[in-house]
Amino acid sequence: MLLLADWVIPVSRPPLANGGLRIKDGLVTGIGRAAELQARFPEDEVQSFPGCALLPGLVNVHTHLEYSVLKGFAPPSGFGLWMLRLLLARRRLAPADYEVSALWGAHECARSGVTTVADCAFAGRVVARAAREVGLRAHVYQEVFGLDDAGLPEKMRRLGEQVEDIQEEGGKLVEPGVSPHAPYTVSPRLYREAARFARRAGLRLATHVAESPAEVELLTRGT
């Protein structure tokens, strides 16, 4: 199949006017001027996209697909107040709501040209399933929380189960990871244990840092 457009933007080299791609078995097997491709592959089906540009899929390196339904849920505010409103809004959502929300978010990504996401997920299994159903590539980082180390062994056991759930739900395009949430929600010991777990399992790590001046003040001054 030939996909033709006013512009092809390979990113790795200059844009190409009046160009196209040849797709075979789901892979790009050719790129060039539209006329040249049609001459080389006269039997291929042609799809034209006038007024458009063809380019590689976009990558969103920080998403929370399961919270897509909360878009615009609160007026602009400082980070602390915003987080409080988020926690209160989350209480109104049932498990099934998160599944619908993640699927909606995954479809929004695909519709806007995003084909790969890195998602920090409270429920990684839900996000992995949504990514698989839509066909997104995804790094799903299972979030872990806790300032009290008393329950740390159980927390780490549960983390292992959640990572397995992501692997089972996601399929070949989804890669699990680990996300100790943030310095104000994760103890130093839990950070270290999560990092050790990730290294042993060969997983990537993600975390939230320096999200607001108030957080920086808390961590540096204790105020």
mmCIF file of C-alpha atoms in Angstrom:
data_model
loop_
_atom_site.group_PDB
_atom_site.id
_atom_site.type_symbol
_atom_site.label_atom_id
_atom_site.label_comp_id
_atom_site.label_asym_id
_atom_site.label_seq_id
_atom_site.Cartn_x
_atom_site.Cartn_y
_atom_site.Cartn_z
ATOM 1 C CA MET A 1 0.000 0.000 0.000
ATOM 2 C CA LEU A 2 1.169 3.516 -0.832
ATOM 3 C CA LEU A 3 0.304 6.446 1.439
ATOM 4 C CA LEU A 4 0.734 9.777 -0.361
ATOM 5 C CA ALA A 5 0.602 13.319 1.054
ATOM 6 C CA ASP A 6 1.663 16.885 0.362
ATOM 7 C CA TRP A 7 4.544 16.391 2.793
ATOM 8 C CA VAL A 8 6.440 13.511 4.356
ATOM 9 C CA ILE A 9 8.388 14.465 7.500
ATOM 10 C CA PRO A 10 10.805 11.637 8.360
ATOM 11 C CA VAL A 11 12.351 13.687 11.254
ATOM 12 C CA SER A 12 15.681 11.931 10.662
ATOM 13 C CA ARG A 13 16.117 13.837 7.407
ATOM 14 C CA PRO A 14 14.639 16.957 5.699
ATOM 15 C CA PRO A 15 10.920 17.077 4.832
ATOM 16 C CA LEU A 16 9.907 15.742 1.423
ATOM 17 C CA ALA A 17 7.294 17.573 -0.682
ATOM 18 C CA ASN A 18 4.732 15.532 -2.624
ATOM 19 C CA GLY A 19 6.005 12.350 -1.058
ATOM 20 C CA GLY A 20 4.781 9.061 0.228
ATOM 21 C CA LEU A 21 5.413 5.847 2.098
ATOM 22 C CA ARG A 22 5.131 2.244 1.060
ATOM 23 C CA ILE A 23 3.642 -0.014 3.737
ATOM 24 C CA LYS A 24 3.966 -3.809 3.584
ATOM 25 C CA ASP A 25 3.004 -6.229 6.348
ATOM 26 C CA GLY A 26 2.634 -3.343 8.761
ATOM 27 C CA LEU A 27 6.129 -1.946 8.143
ATOM 28 C CA VAL A 28 7.411 1.081 6.221
ATOM 29 C CA THR A 29 9.407 -0.437 3.368
ATOM 30 C CA GLY A 30 9.878 2.627 1.186
ATOM 31 C CA ILE A 31 9.880 6.423 1.255
ATOM 32 C CA GLY A 32 10.244 8.888 -1.612
ATOM 33 C CA ARG A 33 8.527 11.142 -4.119
ATOM 34 C CA ALA A 34 4.954 10.110 -4.815
ATOM 35 C CA ALA A 35 5.552 9.752 -8.574
ATOM 36 C CA GLU A 36 8.648 7.597 -7.998
ATOM 37 C CA LEU A 37 6.841 5.253 -5.600
ATOM 38 C CA GLN A 38 3.890 4.835 -7.960
ATOM 39 C CA ALA A 39 6.274 4.011 -10.814
ATOM 40 C CA ARG A 40 8.150 1.422 -8.678
ATOM 41 C CA PHE A 41 5.039 -0.200 -7.223
ATOM 42 C CA PRO A 42 2.280 0.150 -9.833
ATOM 43 C CA GLU A 43 0.235 -2.720 -8.380
ATOM 44 C CA ASP A 44 0.004 -1.249 -4.858
ATOM 45 C CA GLU A 45 -3.209 0.233 -3.527
ATOM 46 C CA VAL A 46 -2.948 4.020 -3.145
ATOM 47 C CA GLN A 47 -4.362 6.196 -0.370
ATOM 48 C CA SER A 48 -3.911 9.938 -0.801
ATOM 49 C CA PHE A 49 -4.053 12.566 1.947
ATOM 50 C CA PRO A 50 -4.141 16.016 0.264
ATOM 51 C CA GLY A 51 -3.339 18.942 2.509
ATOM 52 C CA CYS A 52 -1.717 16.648 5.054
ATOM 53 C CA ALA A 53 1.718 15.619 6.265
ATOM 54 C CA LEU A 54 2.856 12.091 7.107
ATOM 55 C CA LEU A 55 5.238 11.812 10.047
ATOM 56 C CA PRO A 56 6.218 9.300 12.742
ATOM 57 C CA GLY A 57 3.803 8.862 15.628
ATOM 58 C CA LEU A 58 4.145 11.316 18.496
ATOM 59 C CA VAL A 59 5.373 10.209 21.937
ATOM 60 C CA ASN A 60 3.781 11.522 25.150
ATOM 61 C CA VAL A 61 6.308 10.864 27.909
ATOM 62 C CA HIS A 62 4.013 11.557 30.880
ATOM 63 C CA THR A 63 0.361 10.527 30.897
ATOM 64 C CA HIS A 64 -2.269 9.455 33.439
ATOM 65 C CA LEU A 65 -4.795 7.821 31.113
ATOM 66 C CA GLU A 66 -7.018 6.558 33.922
ATOM 67 C CA TYR A 67 -7.669 10.197 34.938
ATOM 68 C CA SER A 68 -8.746 11.330 31.457
ATOM 69 C CA VAL A 69 -12.337 11.765 32.603
ATOM 70 C CA LEU A 70 -11.159 14.380 35.133
ATOM 71 C CA LYS A 71 -9.996 16.792 32.438
ATOM 72 C CA GLY A 72 -11.077 20.275 33.481
ATOM 73 C CA PHE A 73 -12.534 19.014 36.763
ATOM 74 C CA ALA A 74 -11.286 21.989 38.812
ATOM 75 C CA PRO A 75 -10.433 25.664 38.258
ATOM 76 C CA PRO A 76 -6.768 26.710 38.151
ATOM 77 C CA SER A 77 -5.137 26.795 41.581
ATOM 78 C CA GLY A 78 -1.921 26.180 43.453
ATOM 79 C CA PHE A 79 -0.554 22.651 43.438
ATOM 80 C CA GLY A 80 -1.575 21.750 46.993
ATOM 81 C CA LEU A 81 -5.201 22.804 46.520
ATOM 82 C CA TRP A 82 -5.307 21.183 43.089
ATOM 83 C CA MET A 83 -4.064 17.881 44.552
ATOM 84 C CA LEU A 84 -6.679 18.016 47.316
ATOM 85 C CA ARG A 85 -9.419 18.557 44.734
ATOM 86 C CA LEU A 86 -8.062 15.652 42.701
ATOM 87 C CA LEU A 87 -8.159 13.308 45.686
ATOM 88 C CA LEU A 88 -11.742 14.335 46.463
ATOM 89 C CA ALA A 89 -12.799 13.883 42.830
ATOM 90 C CA ARG A 90 -11.212 10.427 42.675
ATOM 91 C CA ARG A 91 -13.485 9.227 45.466
ATOM 92 C CA ARG A 92 -16.462 9.588 43.158
ATOM 93 C CA LEU A 93 -15.064 7.121 40.605
ATOM 94 C CA ALA A 94 -15.789 3.393 40.715
ATOM 95 C CA PRO A 95 -13.297 0.816 39.308
ATOM 96 C CA ALA A 96 -15.355 0.564 36.107
ATOM 97 C CA ASP A 97 -15.099 4.346 35.670
ATOM 98 C CA TYR A 98 -11.308 4.148 35.616
ATOM 99 C CA GLU A 99 -11.444 1.511 32.879
ATOM 100 C CA VAL A 100 -13.677 3.690 30.702
ATOM 101 C CA SER A 101 -11.547 6.748 31.466
ATOM 102 C CA ALA A 102 -8.292 5.008 30.490
ATOM 103 C CA LEU A 103 -9.827 3.731 27.264
ATOM 104 C CA TRP A 104 -11.108 7.196 26.438
ATOM 105 C CA GLY A 105 -7.659 8.658 27.067
ATOM 106 C CA ALA A 106 -5.995 6.035 24.889
ATOM 107 C CA HIS A 107 -8.386 6.829 22.023
ATOM 108 C CA GLU A 108 -7.698 10.561 22.440
ATOM 109 C CA CYS A 109 -3.975 9.860 22.123
ATOM 110 C CA ALA A 110 -4.400 7.844 18.938
ATOM 111 C CA ARG A 111 -6.782 10.412 17.450
ATOM 112 C CA SER A 112 -4.240 13.209 17.987
ATOM 113 C CA GLY A 113 -1.306 11.274 16.496
ATOM 114 C CA VAL A 114 0.220 9.960 19.746
ATOM 115 C CA THR A 115 1.233 6.336 19.241
ATOM 116 C CA THR A 116 3.460 5.811 22.316
ATOM 117 C CA VAL A 117 2.906 6.841 25.931
ATOM 118 C CA ALA A 118 4.768 6.629 29.225
ATOM 119 C CA ASP A 119 2.030 6.387 31.835
ATOM 120 C CA CYS A 120 2.312 6.602 35.627
ATOM 121 C CA ALA A 121 -0.641 4.508 36.712
ATOM 122 C CA PHE A 122 -2.412 3.930 40.003
ATOM 123 C CA ALA A 123 -4.032 0.884 38.376
ATOM 124 C CA GLY A 124 -1.466 -0.283 35.835
ATOM 125 C CA ARG A 125 -3.537 -3.241 34.687
ATOM 126 C CA VAL A 126 -6.332 -0.894 33.575
ATOM 127 C CA VAL A 127 -3.979 1.352 31.592
ATOM 128 C CA ALA A 128 -2.213 -1.637 30.004
ATOM 129 C CA ARG A 129 -5.534 -3.041 28.818
ATOM 130 C CA ALA A 130 -6.596 0.316 27.352
ATOM 131 C CA ALA A 131 -3.296 0.697 25.495
ATOM 132 C CA ARG A 132 -3.574 -2.827 24.096
ATOM 133 C CA GLU A 133 -7.162 -2.352 22.931
ATOM 134 C CA VAL A 134 -6.313 0.878 21.096
ATOM 135 C CA GLY A 135 -2.974 -0.375 19.763
ATOM 136 C CA LEU A 136 -0.693 2.091 21.540
ATOM 137 C CA ARG A 137 2.861 1.308 22.525
ATOM 138 C CA ALA A 138 3.125 2.034 26.228
ATOM 139 C CA HIS A 139 5.513 2.042 29.156
ATOM 140 C CA VAL A 140 3.151 1.590 32.115
ATOM 141 C CA TYR A 141 4.819 2.552 35.387
ATOM 142 C CA GLN A 142 2.970 1.040 38.346
ATOM 143 C CA GLU A 143 2.774 3.677 41.077
ATOM 144 C CA VAL A 144 3.687 2.817 44.649
ATOM 145 C CA PHE A 145 2.961 4.994 47.703
ATOM 146 C CA GLY A 146 3.841 4.933 51.384
ATOM 147 C CA LEU A 147 5.490 7.010 54.098
ATOM 148 C CA ASP A 148 5.086 4.326 56.783
ATOM 149 C CA ASP A 149 7.624 1.521 56.324
ATOM 150 C CA ALA A 150 5.795 -0.861 58.661
ATOM 151 C CA GLY A 151 3.912 -2.460 55.768
ATOM 152 C CA LEU A 152 6.778 -2.342 53.270
ATOM 153 C CA PRO A 153 7.170 -6.137 52.691
ATOM 154 C CA GLU A 154 3.488 -6.470 51.825
ATOM 155 C CA LYS A 155 3.677 -3.369 49.640
ATOM 156 C CA MET A 156 6.573 -4.832 47.652
ATOM 157 C CA ARG A 157 4.797 -8.178 47.301
ATOM 158 C CA ARG A 158 1.762 -6.376 45.922
ATOM 159 C CA LEU A 159 3.971 -4.376 43.544
ATOM 160 C CA GLY A 160 5.280 -7.621 42.067
ATOM 161 C CA GLU A 161 1.725 -8.815 41.446
ATOM 162 C CA GLN A 162 0.760 -5.521 39.822
ATOM 163 C CA VAL A 163 3.733 -5.653 37.453
ATOM 164 C CA GLU A 164 2.700 -9.177 36.439
ATOM 165 C CA ASP A 165 -0.834 -7.911 35.809
ATOM 166 C CA ILE A 166 0.534 -5.229 33.467
ATOM 167 C CA GLN A 167 2.507 -7.852 31.548
ATOM 168 C CA GLU A 168 -0.534 -10.114 31.211
ATOM 169 C CA GLU A 169 -2.923 -7.355 30.151
ATOM 170 C CA GLY A 170 -0.635 -5.357 27.909
ATOM 171 C CA GLY A 171 0.700 -7.761 25.329
ATOM 172 C CA LYS A 172 3.783 -7.243 23.224
ATOM 173 C CA LEU A 173 3.425 -3.443 22.793
ATOM 174 C CA VAL A 174 3.235 -2.696 26.518
ATOM 175 C CA GLU A 175 6.255 -2.660 28.837
ATOM 176 C CA PRO A 176 5.811 -2.495 32.632
ATOM 177 C CA GLY A 177 7.798 -0.213 34.882
ATOM 178 C CA VAL A 178 7.807 1.056 38.466
ATOM 179 C CA SER A 179 6.954 4.531 39.746
ATOM 180 C CA PRO A 180 7.602 5.485 43.365
ATOM 181 C CA HIS A 181 5.113 8.332 43.221
ATOM 182 C CA ALA A 182 6.869 11.395 44.697
ATOM 183 C CA PRO A 183 9.152 12.491 47.543
ATOM 184 C CA TYR A 184 6.160 13.725 49.554
ATOM 185 C CA THR A 185 4.277 10.397 49.277
ATOM 186 C CA VAL A 186 7.140 7.852 49.348
ATOM 187 C CA SER A 187 9.604 7.208 52.151
ATOM 188 C CA PRO A 188 13.343 7.080 51.413
ATOM 189 C CA ARG A 189 13.372 3.360 52.208
ATOM 190 C CA LEU A 190 10.470 2.639 49.859
ATOM 191 C CA TYR A 191 12.272 4.618 47.127
ATOM 192 C CA ARG A 192 15.337 2.407 47.601
ATOM 193 C CA GLU A 193 13.332 -0.833 47.655
ATOM 194 C CA ALA A 194 11.379 0.147 44.543
ATOM 195 C CA ALA A 195 14.635 0.960 42.748
ATOM 196 C CA ARG A 196 16.151 -2.381 43.775
ATOM 197 C CA PHE A 197 13.042 -4.208 42.612
ATOM 198 C CA ALA A 198 13.171 -2.449 39.242
ATOM 199 C CA ARG A 199 16.877 -3.176 38.742
ATOM 200 C CA ARG A 200 16.461 -6.864 39.575
ATOM 201 C CA ALA A 201 13.520 -7.178 37.181
ATOM 202 C CA GLY A 202 15.155 -5.116 34.409
ATOM 203 C CA LEU A 203 12.412 -2.470 34.548
ATOM 204 C CA ARG A 204 12.517 1.290 34.024
ATOM 205 C CA LEU A 205 11.732 3.754 36.823
ATOM 206 C CA ALA A 206 9.672 6.952 36.776
ATOM 207 C CA THR A 207 8.823 9.425 39.525
ATOM 208 C CA HIS A 208 7.394 12.898 40.090
ATOM 209 C CA VAL A 209 9.800 15.557 41.356
ATOM 210 C CA ALA A 210 9.783 19.356 41.741
ATOM 211 C CA GLU A 211 6.123 19.660 40.754
ATOM 212 C CA SER A 212 5.688 22.956 42.581
ATOM 213 C CA PRO A 213 7.619 25.567 44.598
ATOM 214 C CA ALA A 214 5.702 24.380 47.684
ATOM 215 C CA GLU A 215 7.068 20.849 47.265
ATOM 216 C CA VAL A 216 10.627 22.099 46.901
ATOM 217 C CA GLU A 217 10.197 24.209 50.050
ATOM 218 C CA LEU A 218 8.815 21.222 51.971
ATOM 219 C CA LEU A 219 11.705 18.974 51.020
ATOM 220 C CA THR A 220 14.503 21.507 51.449
ATOM 221 C CA ARG A 221 13.254 23.452 54.493
ATOM 222 C CA GLY A 222 10.557 21.296 56.045
ATOM 223 C CA THR A 223 8.077 24.189 55.822
#
